[in-house]
Amino acid sequence: MRALTFSRFGGPEVLEVLELPEREPGPGQVRIRVAAATVNPTDIGFRSGRQSAQLAGLEPPYIPGMDLAGVVDAVGPGSDWQPGDRVMAIVIPRRPEGGAMAESVVVPAASVARVPEGTSLDAAATLPMNGLTVRLALDLLALKPGETLAVTGAAGAVGGYAVELGVADGLRVIAVAAPTDEPLLKKLGAEAVVARGDSAAQGIRKLVPAGVDGLVDAALIGAPILPAIRDGGGLAAVRAFEGETERGITIHQVRVAEYAQNQAALDRLGQLVAQGKLTLRVAETFPVERAADAHKRLEAGGVRGRLVIVF
Ligand SMILES: NC(=O)c1ccc[n+]([C@@H]2O[C@H](COP(=O)([O-])OP(=O)(O)OC[C@H]3O[C@@H](n4cnc5c(N)ncnc54)[C@H](OP(=O)(O)O)[C@@H]3O)[C@@H](O)[C@H]2O)c1
């Protein structure tokens, strides 16, 4: 089977497609014939060596990729899936079998959910990792319906799901993004859009003078966004939070691996897609041989929707 790999850290040029042996699913596992897998910012960190500490003890070639969609083609003992099921899955690539960017991937059955009716496999691949990240972030913030949530990086993959899942949870959502993204964010359900930049926290305070109850920091702004949050509120950080908190604000560190086998949460995300409450956004698809172009495009910034590698 073909897999996207790298055997040394570096720029997009280190990516190469290799023919690797197919694996058999063990107990509680399923094997998926992959149709689509997404390129996420973490793949760039993985490939460049920024996350090399997490690969200690693993041998190259490494396979990046954290989510995929395809069709089940083999099941191990104790798994309820059937060959032919259309599924999406989250994959943790820091394991000997590697990540999602391969024609054939074996994952725990609990990392898999059915693709919603009427959803393409390309679109479904964009949901598991970032959808579960946001679900975990909101669960950690534990806001009540009617409370306020601010989202930085709101036009991105994590940010867009944070806006829509926040609205689905009954929250009032304020998006922080470029003014050109305002129509998109209004469509996703944001009550207001605050311009990104140095005065974003002040802009949020103008709308919510006491400060928002919680904030998902998908743009990695960190400490400078704390003034937007009320005393005793919460910030969900998707990368290590540097600096000190203030005024009793809790910093919740989000690690999606904690939800990698939360099948109920992944199923529920699929149901929200089917109900039209969650929007899947594909920016562009690339054959695996052109994965380096997809990495370059993501690194250049400004992508709206996810870049998807198709097999
Ligand atoms: N901890 C975890 O488990 C976990 C899981 C998933 C993702 N993540 C992390 O979450 C982050 C977001 O991922 P993503 O996939 O959503 O990335 P993305 O799709 O690239 O979105 C990031 C968004 O932030 C915008 N942005 C950049 N600087 C900003 C600023 N100062 N103010 C407001 N918006 C700003 C970007 O706009 P431009 O494109 O115009 O620059 C982009 O729309 C990444 O760092 C990723 O690694 C962590």
mmCIF file of C-alpha atoms and ligand atoms in Angstrom:
data_model
loop_
_atom_site.group_PDB
_atom_site.id
_atom_site.type_symbol
_atom_site.label_atom_id
_atom_site.label_comp_id
_atom_site.label_asym_id
_atom_site.label_seq_id
_atom_site.Cartn_x
_atom_site.Cartn_y
_atom_site.Cartn_z
ATOM 1 C CA MET A 1 0.000 0.000 0.000
ATOM 2 C CA ARG A 2 1.139 3.574 -0.705
ATOM 3 C CA ALA A 3 1.839 5.833 2.240
ATOM 4 C CA LEU A 4 3.013 9.415 2.586
ATOM 5 C CA THR A 5 6.187 9.282 4.645
ATOM 6 C CA PHE A 6 9.284 11.162 5.743
ATOM 7 C CA SER A 7 12.500 9.666 7.062
ATOM 8 C CA ARG A 8 14.277 12.897 8.049
ATOM 9 C CA PHE A 9 12.949 16.199 9.345
ATOM 10 C CA GLY A 10 12.802 19.229 7.085
ATOM 11 C CA GLY A 11 10.721 21.147 4.547
ATOM 12 C CA PRO A 12 7.987 19.754 2.280
ATOM 13 C CA GLU A 13 10.704 18.193 0.078
ATOM 14 C CA VAL A 14 11.353 15.459 2.676
ATOM 15 C CA LEU A 15 7.913 13.969 1.999
ATOM 16 C CA GLU A 16 7.950 10.839 -0.133
ATOM 17 C CA VAL A 17 5.397 8.260 -1.163
ATOM 18 C CA LEU A 18 6.577 4.749 -0.291
ATOM 19 C CA GLU A 19 5.109 1.309 -0.822
ATOM 20 C CA LEU A 20 4.754 -0.268 2.652
ATOM 21 C CA PRO A 21 3.284 -3.574 3.817
ATOM 22 C CA GLU A 22 -0.407 -3.596 4.691
ATOM 23 C CA ARG A 23 -1.226 -4.401 8.336
ATOM 24 C CA GLU A 24 -3.826 -6.811 9.674
ATOM 25 C CA PRO A 25 -6.277 -5.524 12.304
ATOM 26 C CA GLY A 26 -5.810 -7.033 15.773
ATOM 27 C CA PRO A 27 -8.439 -7.449 18.526
ATOM 28 C CA GLY A 28 -10.678 -4.382 18.790
ATOM 29 C CA GLN A 29 -9.207 -2.841 15.625
ATOM 30 C CA VAL A 30 -10.478 -2.115 12.128
ATOM 31 C CA ARG A 31 -8.635 -1.618 8.872
ATOM 32 C CA ILE A 32 -9.810 1.221 6.650
ATOM 33 C CA ARG A 33 -9.241 1.584 2.910
ATOM 34 C CA VAL A 34 -8.526 5.311 3.018
ATOM 35 C CA ALA A 35 -10.108 7.636 0.471
ATOM 36 C CA ALA A 36 -9.108 10.959 2.046
ATOM 37 C CA ALA A 37 -6.876 12.270 4.843
ATOM 38 C CA THR A 38 -6.433 15.897 5.900
ATOM 39 C CA VAL A 39 -3.349 18.086 6.249
ATOM 40 C CA ASN A 40 -3.321 19.839 9.635
ATOM 41 C CA PRO A 41 -0.859 22.293 11.230
ATOM 42 C CA THR A 42 0.397 19.463 13.453
ATOM 43 C CA ASP A 43 1.586 17.578 10.319
ATOM 44 C CA ILE A 44 3.906 20.508 9.616
ATOM 45 C CA GLY A 45 5.314 20.334 13.155
ATOM 46 C CA PHE A 46 5.694 16.565 12.812
ATOM 47 C CA ARG A 47 7.513 16.803 9.465
ATOM 48 C CA SER A 48 9.743 19.759 10.418
ATOM 49 C CA GLY A 49 11.046 18.091 13.592
ATOM 50 C CA ARG A 50 9.342 20.534 15.989
ATOM 51 C CA GLN A 51 7.663 17.518 17.614
ATOM 52 C CA SER A 52 10.683 15.211 17.413
ATOM 53 C CA ALA A 53 10.634 14.577 21.182
ATOM 54 C CA GLN A 54 7.273 12.843 20.761
ATOM 55 C CA LEU A 55 8.795 10.468 18.210
ATOM 56 C CA ALA A 56 11.505 9.200 20.545
ATOM 57 C CA GLY A 57 11.751 5.421 20.278
ATOM 58 C CA LEU A 58 9.927 5.277 16.922
ATOM 59 C CA GLU A 59 11.747 4.279 13.740
ATOM 60 C CA PRO A 60 11.375 6.075 10.398
ATOM 61 C CA PRO A 61 9.732 6.142 7.935
ATOM 62 C CA TYR A 62 7.147 8.218 9.799
ATOM 63 C CA ILE A 63 3.600 8.616 8.443
ATOM 64 C CA PRO A 64 1.864 11.927 9.277
ATOM 65 C CA GLY A 65 -1.879 12.581 9.405
ATOM 66 C CA MET A 66 -4.466 12.681 12.175
ATOM 67 C CA ASP A 67 -7.774 12.107 10.458
ATOM 68 C CA LEU A 68 -9.216 10.224 7.529
ATOM 69 C CA ALA A 69 -12.320 8.832 5.893
ATOM 70 C CA GLY A 70 -12.760 5.676 3.868
ATOM 71 C CA VAL A 71 -14.342 2.251 3.830
ATOM 72 C CA VAL A 72 -13.780 -0.559 6.357
ATOM 73 C CA ASP A 73 -12.133 -3.499 4.594
ATOM 74 C CA ALA A 74 -11.137 -5.823 7.465
ATOM 75 C CA VAL A 75 -12.128 -6.119 11.130
ATOM 76 C CA GLY A 76 -10.322 -7.680 14.060
ATOM 77 C CA PRO A 77 -12.023 -9.821 16.712
ATOM 78 C CA GLY A 78 -14.305 -7.846 19.028
ATOM 79 C CA SER A 79 -15.018 -5.013 16.611
ATOM 80 C CA ASP A 80 -18.626 -4.191 15.613
ATOM 81 C CA TRP A 81 -17.740 -2.670 12.234
ATOM 82 C CA GLN A 82 -18.439 -4.497 8.954
ATOM 83 C CA PRO A 83 -16.445 -4.482 5.727
ATOM 84 C CA GLY A 84 -18.039 -1.894 3.451
ATOM 85 C CA ASP A 85 -19.006 0.567 6.226
ATOM 86 C CA ARG A 86 -18.259 4.192 5.246
ATOM 87 C CA VAL A 87 -16.359 5.623 8.186
ATOM 88 C CA MET A 88 -14.248 8.500 9.455
ATOM 89 C CA ALA A 89 -11.539 8.139 12.089
ATOM 90 C CA ILE A 90 -9.035 10.003 14.230
ATOM 91 C CA VAL A 91 -5.493 8.615 14.183
ATOM 92 C CA ILE A 92 -2.679 9.319 16.622
ATOM 93 C CA PRO A 93 0.436 9.223 14.407
ATOM 94 C CA ARG A 94 2.916 8.911 17.270
ATOM 95 C CA ARG A 95 2.780 5.104 17.162
ATOM 96 C CA PRO A 96 4.797 2.502 15.255
ATOM 97 C CA GLU A 97 2.030 2.114 12.629
ATOM 98 C CA GLY A 98 2.111 5.869 11.932
ATOM 99 C CA GLY A 99 -0.706 8.237 11.008
ATOM 100 C CA ALA A 100 -3.587 8.650 8.585
ATOM 101 C CA MET A 101 -1.771 9.384 5.305
ATOM 102 C CA ALA A 102 -1.798 5.896 3.847
ATOM 103 C CA GLU A 103 -4.027 3.866 1.553
ATOM 104 C CA SER A 104 -4.670 1.385 4.347
ATOM 105 C CA VAL A 105 -4.746 2.293 8.048
ATOM 106 C CA VAL A 106 -5.492 0.162 11.138
ATOM 107 C CA VAL A 107 -7.090 1.995 14.082
ATOM 108 C CA PRO A 108 -8.916 1.125 17.310
ATOM 109 C CA ALA A 109 -12.615 0.533 16.547
ATOM 110 C CA ALA A 110 -13.497 3.213 19.121
ATOM 111 C CA SER A 111 -11.694 5.872 17.033
ATOM 112 C CA VAL A 112 -14.145 5.303 14.183
ATOM 113 C CA ALA A 113 -17.638 6.649 13.443
ATOM 114 C CA ARG A 114 -20.057 6.337 10.558
ATOM 115 C CA VAL A 115 -19.891 9.003 7.835
ATOM 116 C CA PRO A 116 -23.149 10.973 7.904
ATOM 117 C CA GLU A 117 -25.612 10.274 5.047
ATOM 118 C CA GLY A 118 -25.007 12.513 2.066
ATOM 119 C CA THR A 119 -21.481 13.509 3.144
ATOM 120 C CA SER A 120 -18.546 12.852 0.821
ATOM 121 C CA LEU A 121 -15.505 11.029 2.167
ATOM 122 C CA ASP A 122 -13.346 14.078 1.338
ATOM 123 C CA ALA A 123 -15.539 16.262 3.540
ATOM 124 C CA ALA A 124 -15.907 13.660 6.302
ATOM 125 C CA ALA A 125 -12.124 13.429 6.656
ATOM 126 C CA THR A 126 -12.059 17.048 7.859
ATOM 127 C CA LEU A 127 -14.162 16.342 10.944
ATOM 128 C CA PRO A 128 -12.669 13.830 13.428
ATOM 129 C CA MET A 129 -9.501 15.457 14.758
ATOM 130 C CA ASN A 130 -10.555 19.087 14.850
ATOM 131 C CA GLY A 131 -14.145 18.310 15.791
ATOM 132 C CA LEU A 132 -12.995 16.220 18.760
ATOM 133 C CA THR A 133 -10.473 18.905 19.724
ATOM 134 C CA VAL A 134 -13.245 21.456 19.999
ATOM 135 C CA ARG A 135 -15.570 19.037 21.792
ATOM 136 C CA LEU A 136 -12.843 18.464 24.378
ATOM 137 C CA ALA A 137 -12.121 22.208 24.666
ATOM 138 C CA LEU A 138 -15.800 22.981 25.286
ATOM 139 C CA ASP A 139 -16.155 20.095 27.736
ATOM 140 C CA LEU A 140 -13.176 21.448 29.685
ATOM 141 C CA LEU A 141 -14.595 24.982 29.700
ATOM 142 C CA ALA A 142 -17.962 23.535 30.865
ATOM 143 C CA LEU A 143 -19.957 26.661 30.026
ATOM 144 C CA LYS A 144 -23.723 26.788 30.557
ATOM 145 C CA PRO A 145 -26.265 27.674 27.854
ATOM 146 C CA GLY A 146 -26.534 31.444 27.540
ATOM 147 C CA GLU A 147 -22.932 32.044 28.619
ATOM 148 C CA THR A 148 -20.448 33.745 26.308
ATOM 149 C CA LEU A 149 -17.642 32.085 24.352
ATOM 150 C CA ALA A 150 -14.964 33.906 22.364
ATOM 151 C CA VAL A 151 -13.027 32.081 19.650
ATOM 152 C CA THR A 152 -9.712 33.298 18.201
ATOM 153 C CA GLY A 153 -8.602 31.988 14.810
ATOM 154 C CA ALA A 154 -12.318 31.569 14.208
ATOM 155 C CA ALA A 155 -12.046 31.182 10.425
ATOM 156 C CA GLY A 156 -9.692 28.193 10.776
ATOM 157 C CA ALA A 157 -10.610 24.542 11.141
ATOM 158 C CA VAL A 158 -10.604 24.459 14.961
ATOM 159 C CA GLY A 159 -12.092 27.956 15.139
ATOM 160 C CA GLY A 160 -14.947 27.263 12.727
ATOM 161 C CA TYR A 161 -15.996 24.147 14.629
ATOM 162 C CA ALA A 162 -15.675 26.076 17.914
ATOM 163 C CA VAL A 163 -18.108 28.682 16.641
ATOM 164 C CA GLU A 164 -20.657 26.115 15.453
ATOM 165 C CA LEU A 165 -20.336 23.713 18.392
ATOM 166 C CA GLY A 166 -20.536 26.674 20.766
ATOM 167 C CA VAL A 167 -23.792 27.745 19.113
ATOM 168 C CA ALA A 168 -25.060 24.127 19.218
ATOM 169 C CA ASP A 169 -24.299 24.112 22.966
ATOM 170 C CA GLY A 170 -26.480 27.215 23.385
ATOM 171 C CA LEU A 171 -23.613 29.661 23.898
ATOM 172 C CA ARG A 172 -23.351 33.244 22.638
ATOM 173 C CA VAL A 173 -20.286 33.172 20.399
ATOM 174 C CA ILE A 174 -17.945 36.053 19.566
ATOM 175 C CA ALA A 175 -15.474 35.309 16.784
ATOM 176 C CA VAL A 176 -12.051 36.926 16.447
ATOM 177 C CA ALA A 177 -10.956 36.996 12.808
ATOM 178 C CA ALA A 178 -10.055 39.198 9.858
ATOM 179 C CA PRO A 179 -12.903 41.491 8.729
ATOM 180 C CA THR A 180 -12.954 39.665 5.370
ATOM 181 C CA ASP A 181 -14.001 36.486 7.235
ATOM 182 C CA GLU A 182 -17.026 38.164 8.840
ATOM 183 C CA PRO A 183 -19.627 36.836 6.328
ATOM 184 C CA LEU A 184 -18.366 33.270 6.848
ATOM 185 C CA LEU A 185 -18.452 33.588 10.634
ATOM 186 C CA LYS A 186 -21.925 35.125 10.687
ATOM 187 C CA LYS A 187 -23.065 32.192 8.566
ATOM 188 C CA LEU A 188 -21.509 29.783 11.079
ATOM 189 C CA GLY A 189 -23.571 31.467 13.794
ATOM 190 C CA ALA A 190 -21.244 33.965 15.480
ATOM 191 C CA GLU A 191 -23.201 36.722 17.193
ATOM 192 C CA ALA A 192 -20.408 39.222 16.548
ATOM 193 C CA VAL A 193 -17.003 39.339 14.867
ATOM 194 C CA VAL A 194 -14.116 41.251 16.453
ATOM 195 C CA ALA A 195 -11.187 42.228 14.238
ATOM 196 C CA ARG A 196 -8.017 40.222 14.939
ATOM 197 C CA GLY A 197 -4.910 42.110 16.021
ATOM 198 C CA ASP A 198 -3.535 43.823 19.106
ATOM 199 C CA SER A 199 -6.879 45.291 20.162
ATOM 200 C CA ALA A 200 -8.883 42.038 19.921
ATOM 201 C CA ALA A 201 -9.224 41.681 23.708
ATOM 202 C CA GLN A 202 -10.446 45.290 24.007
ATOM 203 C CA GLY A 203 -12.872 44.673 21.144
ATOM 204 C CA ILE A 204 -14.363 41.707 23.013
ATOM 205 C CA ARG A 205 -14.660 43.755 26.237
ATOM 206 C CA LYS A 206 -16.556 46.457 24.337
ATOM 207 C CA LEU A 207 -19.184 43.848 23.445
ATOM 208 C CA VAL A 208 -19.131 42.017 26.795
ATOM 209 C CA PRO A 209 -17.975 44.553 29.427
ATOM 210 C CA ALA A 210 -17.571 41.943 32.201
ATOM 211 C CA GLY A 211 -15.477 39.718 29.904
ATOM 212 C CA VAL A 212 -16.469 36.450 28.250
ATOM 213 C CA ASP A 213 -17.009 33.309 30.334
ATOM 214 C CA GLY A 214 -14.712 31.174 28.177
ATOM 215 C CA LEU A 215 -12.380 31.426 25.212
ATOM 216 C CA VAL A 216 -11.023 28.896 22.712
ATOM 217 C CA ASP A 217 -7.626 30.217 21.588
ATOM 218 C CA ALA A 218 -7.258 28.533 18.182
ATOM 219 C CA ALA A 219 -4.970 31.375 16.974
ATOM 220 C CA LEU A 220 -2.477 30.676 19.811
ATOM 221 C CA ILE A 221 -2.550 34.280 21.047
ATOM 222 C CA GLY A 222 -1.914 33.194 24.633
ATOM 223 C CA ALA A 223 -1.530 35.646 27.532
ATOM 224 C CA PRO A 224 -2.352 38.824 25.514
ATOM 225 C CA ILE A 225 -5.946 37.599 25.017
ATOM 226 C CA LEU A 226 -6.565 36.994 28.757
ATOM 227 C CA PRO A 227 -8.002 40.515 29.304
ATOM 228 C CA ALA A 228 -10.990 39.431 27.157
ATOM 229 C CA ILE A 229 -12.009 36.848 29.783
ATOM 230 C CA ARG A 230 -13.991 37.593 32.961
ATOM 231 C CA ASP A 231 -12.507 37.049 36.422
ATOM 232 C CA GLY A 232 -12.588 33.308 37.146
ATOM 233 C CA GLY A 233 -13.368 32.372 33.514
ATOM 234 C CA GLY A 234 -11.541 29.797 31.388
ATOM 235 C CA LEU A 235 -9.206 29.649 28.385
ATOM 236 C CA ALA A 236 -8.841 26.494 26.294
ATOM 237 C CA ALA A 237 -5.255 26.361 24.954
ATOM 238 C CA VAL A 238 -4.536 24.138 21.936
ATOM 239 C CA ARG A 239 -0.746 24.473 22.345
ATOM 240 C CA ALA A 240 1.340 24.853 25.493
ATOM 241 C CA PHE A 241 0.304 28.100 27.228
ATOM 242 C CA GLU A 242 3.280 30.287 27.972
ATOM 243 C CA GLY A 243 3.193 32.894 30.685
ATOM 244 C CA GLU A 244 1.067 33.437 33.743
ATOM 245 C CA THR A 245 -2.666 33.466 34.067
ATOM 246 C CA GLU A 246 -4.441 36.283 35.895
ATOM 247 C CA ARG A 247 -7.609 37.043 37.908
ATOM 248 C CA GLY A 248 -8.334 33.404 38.639
ATOM 249 C CA ILE A 249 -8.730 32.437 34.971
ATOM 250 C CA THR A 250 -8.230 28.675 34.498
ATOM 251 C CA ILE A 251 -6.024 27.581 31.591
ATOM 252 C CA HIS A 252 -7.332 24.270 30.220
ATOM 253 C CA GLN A 253 -4.705 22.427 28.185
ATOM 254 C CA VAL A 254 -6.440 20.657 25.267
ATOM 255 C CA ARG A 255 -4.880 17.407 24.042
ATOM 256 C CA VAL A 256 -7.088 15.718 21.476
ATOM 257 C CA ALA A 257 -5.410 12.345 22.123
ATOM 258 C CA GLU A 258 -7.579 12.242 25.282
ATOM 259 C CA TYR A 259 -10.669 11.981 23.039
ATOM 260 C CA ALA A 260 -9.115 9.696 20.397
ATOM 261 C CA GLN A 261 -11.331 6.814 21.526
ATOM 262 C CA ASN A 262 -14.390 8.862 22.477
ATOM 263 C CA GLN A 263 -16.630 7.225 19.893
ATOM 264 C CA ALA A 264 -19.815 8.708 21.365
ATOM 265 C CA ALA A 265 -18.418 12.212 20.858
ATOM 266 C CA LEU A 266 -17.358 11.453 17.265
ATOM 267 C CA ASP A 267 -20.788 9.969 16.515
ATOM 268 C CA ARG A 268 -22.489 13.052 17.910
ATOM 269 C CA LEU A 269 -20.323 15.274 15.691
ATOM 270 C CA GLY A 270 -21.496 13.248 12.698
ATOM 271 C CA GLN A 271 -25.121 13.720 13.764
ATOM 272 C CA LEU A 272 -24.615 17.488 13.970
ATOM 273 C CA VAL A 273 -23.296 17.416 10.390
ATOM 274 C CA ALA A 274 -26.377 15.456 9.304
ATOM 275 C CA GLN A 275 -28.580 18.065 11.049
ATOM 276 C CA GLY A 276 -26.815 20.906 9.222
ATOM 277 C CA LYS A 277 -25.407 22.311 12.486
ATOM 278 C CA LEU A 278 -21.761 21.648 11.647
ATOM 279 C CA THR A 279 -20.180 22.727 8.355
ATOM 280 C CA LEU A 280 -17.425 20.673 6.727
ATOM 281 C CA ARG A 281 -15.118 22.807 4.598
ATOM 282 C CA VAL A 282 -12.758 21.346 1.989
ATOM 283 C CA ALA A 283 -10.414 23.983 0.512
ATOM 284 C CA GLU A 284 -8.765 21.756 -2.097
ATOM 285 C CA THR A 285 -7.902 18.123 -2.730
ATOM 286 C CA PHE A 286 -4.466 16.874 -3.761
ATOM 287 C CA PRO A 287 -3.373 13.400 -4.937
ATOM 288 C CA VAL A 288 -0.869 11.975 -2.456
ATOM 289 C CA GLU A 289 1.964 12.502 -4.944
ATOM 290 C CA ARG A 290 1.319 16.274 -4.561
ATOM 291 C CA ALA A 291 1.226 16.270 -0.752
ATOM 292 C CA ALA A 292 4.268 18.577 -0.626
ATOM 293 C CA ASP A 293 2.226 21.249 -2.470
ATOM 294 C CA ALA A 294 -0.517 20.904 0.152
ATOM 295 C CA HIS A 295 2.046 21.371 2.947
ATOM 296 C CA LYS A 296 3.449 24.471 1.208
ATOM 297 C CA ARG A 297 -0.041 25.889 0.829
ATOM 298 C CA LEU A 298 -0.897 25.338 4.505
ATOM 299 C CA GLU A 299 2.411 26.873 5.624
ATOM 300 C CA ALA A 300 1.753 29.961 3.481
ATOM 301 C CA GLY A 301 -1.342 30.736 5.638
ATOM 302 C CA GLY A 302 -4.704 32.112 4.572
ATOM 303 C CA VAL A 303 -6.269 28.713 3.748
ATOM 304 C CA ARG A 304 -10.009 28.610 4.446
ATOM 305 C CA GLY A 305 -11.268 25.058 4.800
ATOM 306 C CA ARG A 306 -9.036 22.017 5.004
ATOM 307 C CA LEU A 307 -6.558 20.684 2.454
ATOM 308 C CA VAL A 308 -7.326 17.048 1.751
ATOM 309 C CA ILE A 309 -5.046 14.345 0.376
ATOM 310 C CA VAL A 310 -6.894 11.761 -1.710
ATOM 311 C CA PHE A 311 -5.762 8.193 -2.359
HETATM 312 N N1 LIG B 1 -3.921 20.469 21.222
HETATM 313 C C1 LIG B 1 -4.557 19.760 20.343
HETATM 314 O O1 LIG B 1 -4.956 18.619 20.627
HETATM 315 C C2 LIG B 1 -4.823 20.343 18.996
HETATM 316 C C3 LIG B 1 -5.714 19.702 18.123
HETATM 317 C C4 LIG B 1 -6.004 20.331 16.897
HETATM 318 C C5 LIG B 1 -5.363 21.526 16.550
HETATM 319 N N2 LIG B 1 -4.462 22.068 17.396
HETATM 320 C C6 LIG B 1 -3.799 23.346 17.063
HETATM 321 O O2 LIG B 1 -4.804 24.334 16.906
HETATM 322 C C7 LIG B 1 -4.293 25.388 16.099
HETATM 323 C C8 LIG B 1 -5.335 25.785 15.065
HETATM 324 O O3 LIG B 1 -5.466 24.727 14.138
HETATM 325 P P1 LIG B 1 -6.331 24.910 12.827
HETATM 326 O O4 LIG B 1 -6.317 23.623 12.130
HETATM 327 O O5 LIG B 1 -7.614 25.563 13.142
HETATM 328 O O6 LIG B 1 -5.428 25.948 12.024
HETATM 329 P P2 LIG B 1 -5.889 26.860 10.817
HETATM 330 O O7 LIG B 1 -7.010 26.190 10.070
HETATM 331 O O8 LIG B 1 -4.666 27.268 10.103
HETATM 332 O O9 LIG B 1 -6.549 28.113 11.538
HETATM 333 C C9 LIG B 1 -5.851 29.055 12.279
HETATM 334 C C10 LIG B 1 -6.579 30.347 12.041
HETATM 335 O O10 LIG B 1 -6.073 31.366 12.879
HETATM 336 C C11 LIG B 1 -5.960 32.552 12.114
HETATM 337 N N3 LIG B 1 -5.062 33.454 12.818
HETATM 338 C C12 LIG B 1 -3.711 33.477 12.815
HETATM 339 N N4 LIG B 1 -3.273 34.450 13.629
HETATM 340 C C13 LIG B 1 -4.384 35.049 14.163
HETATM 341 C C14 LIG B 1 -4.599 36.112 15.065
HETATM 342 N N5 LIG B 1 -3.571 36.748 15.614
HETATM 343 N N6 LIG B 1 -5.882 36.433 15.388
HETATM 344 C C15 LIG B 1 -6.927 35.770 14.867
HETATM 345 N N7 LIG B 1 -6.787 34.770 13.970
HETATM 346 C C16 LIG B 1 -5.527 34.420 13.637
HETATM 347 C C17 LIG B 1 -5.505 32.064 10.773
HETATM 348 O O11 LIG B 1 -5.705 33.020 9.774
HETATM 349 P P3 LIG B 1 -4.699 33.066 8.493
HETATM 350 O O12 LIG B 1 -4.853 31.740 7.816
HETATM 351 O O13 LIG B 1 -5.241 34.213 7.705
HETATM 352 O O14 LIG B 1 -3.336 33.281 9.064
HETATM 353 C C18 LIG B 1 -6.418 30.865 10.607
HETATM 354 O O15 LIG B 1 -7.691 31.244 10.108
HETATM 355 C C19 LIG B 1 -2.994 24.849 15.492
HETATM 356 O O16 LIG B 1 -1.906 25.387 16.183
HETATM 357 C C20 LIG B 1 -3.084 23.345 15.746
HETATM 358 O O17 LIG B 1 -1.815 22.730 15.812
HETATM 359 C C21 LIG B 1 -4.184 21.504 18.607
#
